[in-house]
XYZ file of C-alpha atoms in Angstrom:
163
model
C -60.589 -43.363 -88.171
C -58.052 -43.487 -91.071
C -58.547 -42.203 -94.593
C -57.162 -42.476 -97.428
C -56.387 -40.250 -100.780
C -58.055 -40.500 -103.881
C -57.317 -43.771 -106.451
C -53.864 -43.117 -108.084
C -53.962 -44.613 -111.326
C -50.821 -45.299 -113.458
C -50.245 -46.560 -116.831
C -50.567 -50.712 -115.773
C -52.102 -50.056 -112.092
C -55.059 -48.720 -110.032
C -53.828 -47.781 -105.788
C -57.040 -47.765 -104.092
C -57.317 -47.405 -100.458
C -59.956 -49.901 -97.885
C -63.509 -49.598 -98.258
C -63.974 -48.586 -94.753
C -61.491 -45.698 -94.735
C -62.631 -42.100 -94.703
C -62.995 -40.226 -97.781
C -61.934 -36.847 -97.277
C -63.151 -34.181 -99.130
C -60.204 -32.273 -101.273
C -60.081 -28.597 -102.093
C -59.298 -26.777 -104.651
C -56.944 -28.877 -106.711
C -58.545 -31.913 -105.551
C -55.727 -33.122 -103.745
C -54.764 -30.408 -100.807
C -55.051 -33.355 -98.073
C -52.407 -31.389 -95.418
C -54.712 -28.322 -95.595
C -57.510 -30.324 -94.052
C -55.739 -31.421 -91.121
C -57.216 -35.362 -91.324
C -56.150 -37.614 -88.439
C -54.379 -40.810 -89.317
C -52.101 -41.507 -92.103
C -52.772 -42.182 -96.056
C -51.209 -45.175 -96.117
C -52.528 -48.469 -97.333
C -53.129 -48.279 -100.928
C -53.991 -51.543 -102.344
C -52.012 -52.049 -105.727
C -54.334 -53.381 -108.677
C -53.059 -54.660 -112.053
C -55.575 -52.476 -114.105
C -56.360 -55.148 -117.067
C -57.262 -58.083 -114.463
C -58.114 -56.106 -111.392
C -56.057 -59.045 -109.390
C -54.633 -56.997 -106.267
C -50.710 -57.745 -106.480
C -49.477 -55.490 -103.211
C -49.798 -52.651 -101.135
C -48.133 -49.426 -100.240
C -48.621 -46.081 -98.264
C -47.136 -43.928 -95.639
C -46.214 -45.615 -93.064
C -45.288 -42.345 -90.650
C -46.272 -38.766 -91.302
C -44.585 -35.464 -89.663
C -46.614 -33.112 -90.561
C -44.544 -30.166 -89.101
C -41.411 -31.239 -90.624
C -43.366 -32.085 -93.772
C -41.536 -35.614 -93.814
C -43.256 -38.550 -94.878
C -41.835 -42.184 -94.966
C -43.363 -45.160 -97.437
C -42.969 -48.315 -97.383
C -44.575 -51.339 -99.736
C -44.475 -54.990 -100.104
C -45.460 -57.052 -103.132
C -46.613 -60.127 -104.154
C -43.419 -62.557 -105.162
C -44.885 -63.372 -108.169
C -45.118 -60.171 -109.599
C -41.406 -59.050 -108.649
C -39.092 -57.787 -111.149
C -42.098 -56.313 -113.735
C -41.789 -52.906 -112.664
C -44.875 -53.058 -111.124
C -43.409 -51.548 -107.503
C -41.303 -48.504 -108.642
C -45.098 -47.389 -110.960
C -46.832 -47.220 -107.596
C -43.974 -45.991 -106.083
C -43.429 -43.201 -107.965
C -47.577 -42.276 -108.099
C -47.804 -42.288 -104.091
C -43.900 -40.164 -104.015
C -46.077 -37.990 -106.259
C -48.834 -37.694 -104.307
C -46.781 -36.820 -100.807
C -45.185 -33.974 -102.913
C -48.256 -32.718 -104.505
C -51.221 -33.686 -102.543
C -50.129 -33.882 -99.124
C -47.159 -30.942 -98.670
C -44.209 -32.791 -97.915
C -40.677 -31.391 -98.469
C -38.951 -35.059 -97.904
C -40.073 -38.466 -98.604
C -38.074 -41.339 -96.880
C -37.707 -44.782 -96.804
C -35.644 -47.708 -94.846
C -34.970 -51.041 -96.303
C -32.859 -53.607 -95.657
C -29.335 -53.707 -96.824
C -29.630 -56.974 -98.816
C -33.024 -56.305 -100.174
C -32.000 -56.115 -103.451
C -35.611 -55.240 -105.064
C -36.455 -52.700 -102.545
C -33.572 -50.693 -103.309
C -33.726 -50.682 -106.769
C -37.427 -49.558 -106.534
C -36.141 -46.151 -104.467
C -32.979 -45.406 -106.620
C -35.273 -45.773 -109.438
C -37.613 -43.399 -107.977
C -34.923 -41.084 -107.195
C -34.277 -41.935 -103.663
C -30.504 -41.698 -102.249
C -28.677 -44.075 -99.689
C -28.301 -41.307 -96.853
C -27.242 -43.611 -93.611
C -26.872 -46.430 -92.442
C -28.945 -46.935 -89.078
C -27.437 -50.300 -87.064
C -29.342 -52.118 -84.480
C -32.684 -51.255 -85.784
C -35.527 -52.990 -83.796
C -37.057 -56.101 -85.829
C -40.118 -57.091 -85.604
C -39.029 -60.148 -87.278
C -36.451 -61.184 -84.863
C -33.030 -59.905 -83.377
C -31.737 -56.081 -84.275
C -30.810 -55.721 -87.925
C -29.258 -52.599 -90.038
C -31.336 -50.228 -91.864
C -30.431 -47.896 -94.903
C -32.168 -44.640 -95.164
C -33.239 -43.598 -98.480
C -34.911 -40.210 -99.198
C -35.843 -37.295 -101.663
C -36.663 -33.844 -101.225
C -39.164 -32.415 -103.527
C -36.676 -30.282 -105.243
C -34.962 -33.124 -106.744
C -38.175 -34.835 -107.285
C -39.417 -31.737 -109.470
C -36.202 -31.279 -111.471
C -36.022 -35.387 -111.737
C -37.309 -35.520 -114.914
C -34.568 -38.870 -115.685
C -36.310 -41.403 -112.952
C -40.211 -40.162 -113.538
């Protein structure tokens, strides 16, 4: 059975995971979810717009090595709520979490070369273009491109500019 990591909460939002998930029980700082060795993945936050509690998206981690201590998240969001920021806040709460709660060294993420708002969300977290990966499988339809964004948690500690 999945679980999921404590309720991030951010200045406008509240990332809660699914009712039925596991709650795993944190040591020490509370957030030491790699030194538990839980199955599954944390992935699946639900993204709430704290003043309305209207759910607007979701995000998580979406594959987890835990050996290599590389993590990759991906998101989606409703259309209406594009362009408020709304994305790179949860964004940059779950990055946070990977680095600090679960271990990771690297975060990564893939997007779409045309998808404008997904790319600003990871440069604005401090993600970097690293490769371009062609003929990608699509679940969508034929083989597309990929670019591969990702940060390492030393930039993500000394990023002080894009947190």
């Amino acid at each position: 059975m999945p679980w999921t990591p404590p309720v991030l909460k951010t200045e406008r939002l509240s990332l809660a995971g699914p009712d039925d998930a596991v709650q795993p029980v944190f040591v020490s700082d509370g957030r030491d979810a790699a030194a538990q060795a839980l199955p599954g993945l944390p992935s699946n936050w639900k993204i709430y717009l704290k003043e309305s509690e209207e759910p607007i998206g979701t995000i998580g981690y979406i594959g987890w090595d835990r050996e290599t201590r590389l993590a990759e998240v991906g998101f989606i969001l409703m259309n209406i709520h594009t362009g408020r920021g709304y994305m790179t806040e949860a964004c940059r709460a779950v990055v946070d979490f990977g680095f600090e709660g679960m271990g990771l060294a690297i975060v990564e993420a893939k997007s779409l070369p045309n998808n404008i708002g997904s790319i600003r969300v990871l440069e604005k977290v401090g993600m970097k273009r690293e490769a371009r990966i062609q003929g990608r499988l699509s679940s969508k339809g034929p083989l597309v491109d990929l670019d591969l964004f990702r940060i390492k948690k030393e930039a993500w500690s000394s990023g002080r500019s894009f947190r």
